[in-house]
Coordinates of C-alpha atoms in Angstrom, one line a residue:
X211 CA 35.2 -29.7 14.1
X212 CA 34.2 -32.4 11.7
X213 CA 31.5 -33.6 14.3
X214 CA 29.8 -29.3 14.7
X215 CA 29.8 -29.0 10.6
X216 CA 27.7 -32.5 10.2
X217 CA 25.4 -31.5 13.3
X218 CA 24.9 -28.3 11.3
X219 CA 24.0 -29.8 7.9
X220 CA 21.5 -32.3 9.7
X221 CA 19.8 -29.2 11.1
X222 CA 19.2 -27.4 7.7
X223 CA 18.6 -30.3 6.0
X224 CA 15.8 -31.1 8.5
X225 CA 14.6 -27.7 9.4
X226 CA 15.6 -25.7 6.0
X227 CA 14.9 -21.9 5.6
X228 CA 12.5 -21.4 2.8
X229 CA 12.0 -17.8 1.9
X230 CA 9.7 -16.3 -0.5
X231 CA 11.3 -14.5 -3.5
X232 CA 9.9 -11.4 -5.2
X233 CA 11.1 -9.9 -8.4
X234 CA 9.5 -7.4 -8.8
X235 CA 9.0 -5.4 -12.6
X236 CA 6.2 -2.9 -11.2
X237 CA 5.9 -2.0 -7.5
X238 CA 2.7 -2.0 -6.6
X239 CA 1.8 0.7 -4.1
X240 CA -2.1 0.2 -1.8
X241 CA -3.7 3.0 -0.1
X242 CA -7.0 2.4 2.5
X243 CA -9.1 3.9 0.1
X244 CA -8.7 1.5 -2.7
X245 CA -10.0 -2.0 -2.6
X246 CA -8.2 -4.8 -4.1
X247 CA -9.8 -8.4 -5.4
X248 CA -7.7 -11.4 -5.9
X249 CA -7.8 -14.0 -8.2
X250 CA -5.8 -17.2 -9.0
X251 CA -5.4 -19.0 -12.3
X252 CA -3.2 -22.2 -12.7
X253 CA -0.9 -22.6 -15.5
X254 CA -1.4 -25.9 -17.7
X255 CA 0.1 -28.9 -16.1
X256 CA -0.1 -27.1 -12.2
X257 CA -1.1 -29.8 -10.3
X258 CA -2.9 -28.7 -7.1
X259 CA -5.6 -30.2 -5.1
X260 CA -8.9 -28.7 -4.2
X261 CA -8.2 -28.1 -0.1
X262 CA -4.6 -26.6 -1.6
X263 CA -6.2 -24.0 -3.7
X264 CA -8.9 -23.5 -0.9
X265 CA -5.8 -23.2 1.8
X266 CA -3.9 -20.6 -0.6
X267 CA -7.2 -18.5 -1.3
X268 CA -7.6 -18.0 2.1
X269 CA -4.8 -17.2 3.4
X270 CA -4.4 -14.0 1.0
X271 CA -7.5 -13.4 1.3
X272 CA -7.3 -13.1 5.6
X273 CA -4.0 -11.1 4.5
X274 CA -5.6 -8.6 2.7
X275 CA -8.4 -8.5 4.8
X276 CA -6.5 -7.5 7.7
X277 CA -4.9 -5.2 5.8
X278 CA -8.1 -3.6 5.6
X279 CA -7.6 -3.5 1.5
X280 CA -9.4 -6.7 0.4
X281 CA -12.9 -5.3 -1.5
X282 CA -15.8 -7.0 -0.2
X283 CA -16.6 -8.5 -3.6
X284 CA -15.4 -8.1 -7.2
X285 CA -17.8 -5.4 -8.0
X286 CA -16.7 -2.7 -5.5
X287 CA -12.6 -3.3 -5.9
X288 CA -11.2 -0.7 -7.8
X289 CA -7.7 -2.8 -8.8
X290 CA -7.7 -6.8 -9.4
X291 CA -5.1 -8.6 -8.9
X292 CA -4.8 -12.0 -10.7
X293 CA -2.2 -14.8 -9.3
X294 CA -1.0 -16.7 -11.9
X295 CA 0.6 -20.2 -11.0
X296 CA 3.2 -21.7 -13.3
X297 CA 4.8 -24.4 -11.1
X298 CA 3.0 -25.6 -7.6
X299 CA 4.7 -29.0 -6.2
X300 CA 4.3 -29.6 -3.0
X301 CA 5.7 -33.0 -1.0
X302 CA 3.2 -35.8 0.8
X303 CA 4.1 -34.9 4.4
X304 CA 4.3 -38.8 5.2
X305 CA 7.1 -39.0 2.2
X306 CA 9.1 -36.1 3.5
X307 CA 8.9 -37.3 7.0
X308 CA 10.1 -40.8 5.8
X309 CA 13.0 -40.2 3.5
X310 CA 13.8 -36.7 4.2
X311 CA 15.3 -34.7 1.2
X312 CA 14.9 -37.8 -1.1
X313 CA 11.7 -36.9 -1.6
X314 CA 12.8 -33.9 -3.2
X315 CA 11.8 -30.2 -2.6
X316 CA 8.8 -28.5 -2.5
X317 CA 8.5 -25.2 -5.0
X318 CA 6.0 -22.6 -5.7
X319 CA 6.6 -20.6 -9.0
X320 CA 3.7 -17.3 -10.1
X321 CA 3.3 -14.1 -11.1
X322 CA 1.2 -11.3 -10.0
X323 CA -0.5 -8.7 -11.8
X324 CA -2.5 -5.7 -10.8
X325 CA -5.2 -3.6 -12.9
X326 CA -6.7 -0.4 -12.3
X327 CA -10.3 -1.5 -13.2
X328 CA -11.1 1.9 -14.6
X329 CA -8.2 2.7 -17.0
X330 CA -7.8 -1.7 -17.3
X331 CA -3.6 -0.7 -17.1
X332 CA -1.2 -2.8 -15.2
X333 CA 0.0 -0.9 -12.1
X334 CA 1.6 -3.4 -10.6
X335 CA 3.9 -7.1 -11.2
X336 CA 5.8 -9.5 -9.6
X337 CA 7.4 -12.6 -10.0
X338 CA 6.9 -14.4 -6.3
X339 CA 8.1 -17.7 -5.7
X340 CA 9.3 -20.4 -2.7
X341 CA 11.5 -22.9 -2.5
X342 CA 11.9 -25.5 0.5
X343 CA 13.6 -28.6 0.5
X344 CA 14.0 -29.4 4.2
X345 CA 12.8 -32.7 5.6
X346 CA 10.7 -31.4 8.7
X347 CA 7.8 -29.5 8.2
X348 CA 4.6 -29.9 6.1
X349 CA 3.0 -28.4 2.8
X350 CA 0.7 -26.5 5.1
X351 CA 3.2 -24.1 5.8
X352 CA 4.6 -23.7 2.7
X353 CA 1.2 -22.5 1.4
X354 CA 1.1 -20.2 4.4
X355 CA 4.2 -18.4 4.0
X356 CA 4.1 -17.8 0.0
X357 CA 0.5 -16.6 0.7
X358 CA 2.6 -14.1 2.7
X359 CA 4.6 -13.1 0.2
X360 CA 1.7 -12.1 -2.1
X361 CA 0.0 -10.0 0.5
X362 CA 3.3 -8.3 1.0
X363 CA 3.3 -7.2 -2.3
X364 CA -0.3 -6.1 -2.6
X365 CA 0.0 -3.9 0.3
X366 CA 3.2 -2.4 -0.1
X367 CA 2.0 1.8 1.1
X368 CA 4.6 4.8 0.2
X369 CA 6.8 6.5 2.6
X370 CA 3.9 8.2 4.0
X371 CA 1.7 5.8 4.7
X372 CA -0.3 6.0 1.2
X373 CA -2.0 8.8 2.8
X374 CA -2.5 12.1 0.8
X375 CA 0.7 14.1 -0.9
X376 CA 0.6 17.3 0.7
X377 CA -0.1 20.5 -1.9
X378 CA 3.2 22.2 -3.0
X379 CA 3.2 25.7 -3.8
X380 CA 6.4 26.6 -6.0
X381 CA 7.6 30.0 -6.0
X382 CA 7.2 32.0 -9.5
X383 CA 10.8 32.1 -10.1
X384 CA 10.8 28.0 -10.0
X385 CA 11.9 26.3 -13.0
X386 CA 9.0 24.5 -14.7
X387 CA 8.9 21.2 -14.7
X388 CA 11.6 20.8 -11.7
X389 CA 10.7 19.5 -8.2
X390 CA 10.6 22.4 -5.2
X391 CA 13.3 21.9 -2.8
X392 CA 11.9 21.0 1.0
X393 CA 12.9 24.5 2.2
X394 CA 11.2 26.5 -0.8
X395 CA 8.0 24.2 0.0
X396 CA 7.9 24.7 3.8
X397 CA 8.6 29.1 2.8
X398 CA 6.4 28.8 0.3
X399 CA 3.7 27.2 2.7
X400 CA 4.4 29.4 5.6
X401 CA 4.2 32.8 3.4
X402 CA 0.7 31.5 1.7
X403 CA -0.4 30.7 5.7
X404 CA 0.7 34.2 6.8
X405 CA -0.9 35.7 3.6
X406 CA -3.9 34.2 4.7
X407 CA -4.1 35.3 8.0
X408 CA -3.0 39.2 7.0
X409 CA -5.8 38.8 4.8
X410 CA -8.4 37.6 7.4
X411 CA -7.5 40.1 9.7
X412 CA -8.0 43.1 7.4
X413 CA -10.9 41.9 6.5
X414 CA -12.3 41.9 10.3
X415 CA -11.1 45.5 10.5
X416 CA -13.0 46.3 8.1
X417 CA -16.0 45.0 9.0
X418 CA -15.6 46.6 12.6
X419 CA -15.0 50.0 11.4
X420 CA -18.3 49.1 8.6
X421 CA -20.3 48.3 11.8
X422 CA -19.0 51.2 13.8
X423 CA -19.5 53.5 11.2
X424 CA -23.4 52.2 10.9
X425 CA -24.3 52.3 14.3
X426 CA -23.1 55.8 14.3
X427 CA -25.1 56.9 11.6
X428 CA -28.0 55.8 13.6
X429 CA -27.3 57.3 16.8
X430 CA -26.4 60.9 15.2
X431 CA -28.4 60.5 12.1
X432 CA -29.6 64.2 12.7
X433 CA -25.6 65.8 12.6
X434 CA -24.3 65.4 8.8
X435 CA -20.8 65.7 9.7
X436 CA -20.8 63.6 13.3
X437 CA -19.8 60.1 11.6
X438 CA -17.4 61.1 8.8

């Protein structure tokens, strides 16, 4: 017993389980027709090299992209989205892979914000942050999986899909101010449908019995009464 529970303490120690954390204050919510840009600021005292920052940048950006929500340059997005780094500490592969978790853990701390460019309002922000102190692995992936994090968050879509809300029509008698329920929307749909269609068709008799009526005039043109 002693034996399984050390074999299973070597294996998270060595292999870990880092997961991203989001707390979120504003869910964010994307849509296909809106383009997003991204941005990241460090914090004073971040410490992060040049091929880090270029690693991270691309790996939301590829995430957005494929998302199909990343705008093609800062002048078409309509939101921007602004990383902001507050902690980035990331282990020298060589040191983890020598002393393990001695060399301590490696931890990714930032928020995100979201503005609607037109109205320059927060719609969206998160605290996102990672945390792994196993001994096998390297910073690479780190940086891959937080970038993850963030593009889960920017691209978040509604229950349907982000796609259009459909129009609700509310009865007269409906309270103002108050949601319709499901099966006073789907009536009130299916009555304005039907409406639509009684109306169509009366108007196609009429124009038959105008057209009748005209090409009757012109046939008997000479008896008054023929056509009435």
């Amino acid at each position: 017993m002693k034996k399984l529970i050390i074999v299973s303490m070597m294996v998270v120690t060595l292999f870990g389980c880092a997961n991203v954390k989001l707390k979120t204050s504003k869910s964010y919510i994307s849509n296909d027709e809106t383009k997003i840009s991204i941005t990241i600021n460090k914090g004073l005292g971040v410490s992060i090299t040049e091929d880090q920052y270029q690693l991270l940048e691309n790996q939301i950006t590829e995430g957005l992209a494929k998302k199909g929500i990343l705008a093609s340059n800062e002048k078409v997005s309509q939101h921007s989205a602004v990383v902001s780094l507050h902690s980035f500490k990331l282990r020298d592969d060589a040191a983890r892979l020598l002393v393990g978790i001695l060399a301590g853990c490696d931890k990714i701390d930032s928020t995100v914000s979201v503005t609607d460019k037109s109205t320059r309002n927060e719609i969206g922000s998160s605290s996102i942050s990672i945390k792994e102190c196993a001994a096998w692995g390297v910073a690479e992936k780190v940086i891959k999986k937080y970038a993850d994090g963030i593009v889960s968050f920017l691209s978040t879509k509604n229950v349907l899909g982000a796609k259009k809300q459909p129009n609700y029509y509310v009865q007269p008698n409906s309270v103002e101010g108050s949601e319709p329920t499901a099966s006073r929307v789907i009536q009130t749909q299916t009555s304005k449908q039907k409406n639509d269609i009684d109306e169509k068709i009366r108007e196609n008799k009429q124009y038959k019995k105008k057209s009748t009526l005209i090409a009757c005039q012109k046939e008997h043109a000479h008896l008054f009464f023929a056509c009435q």
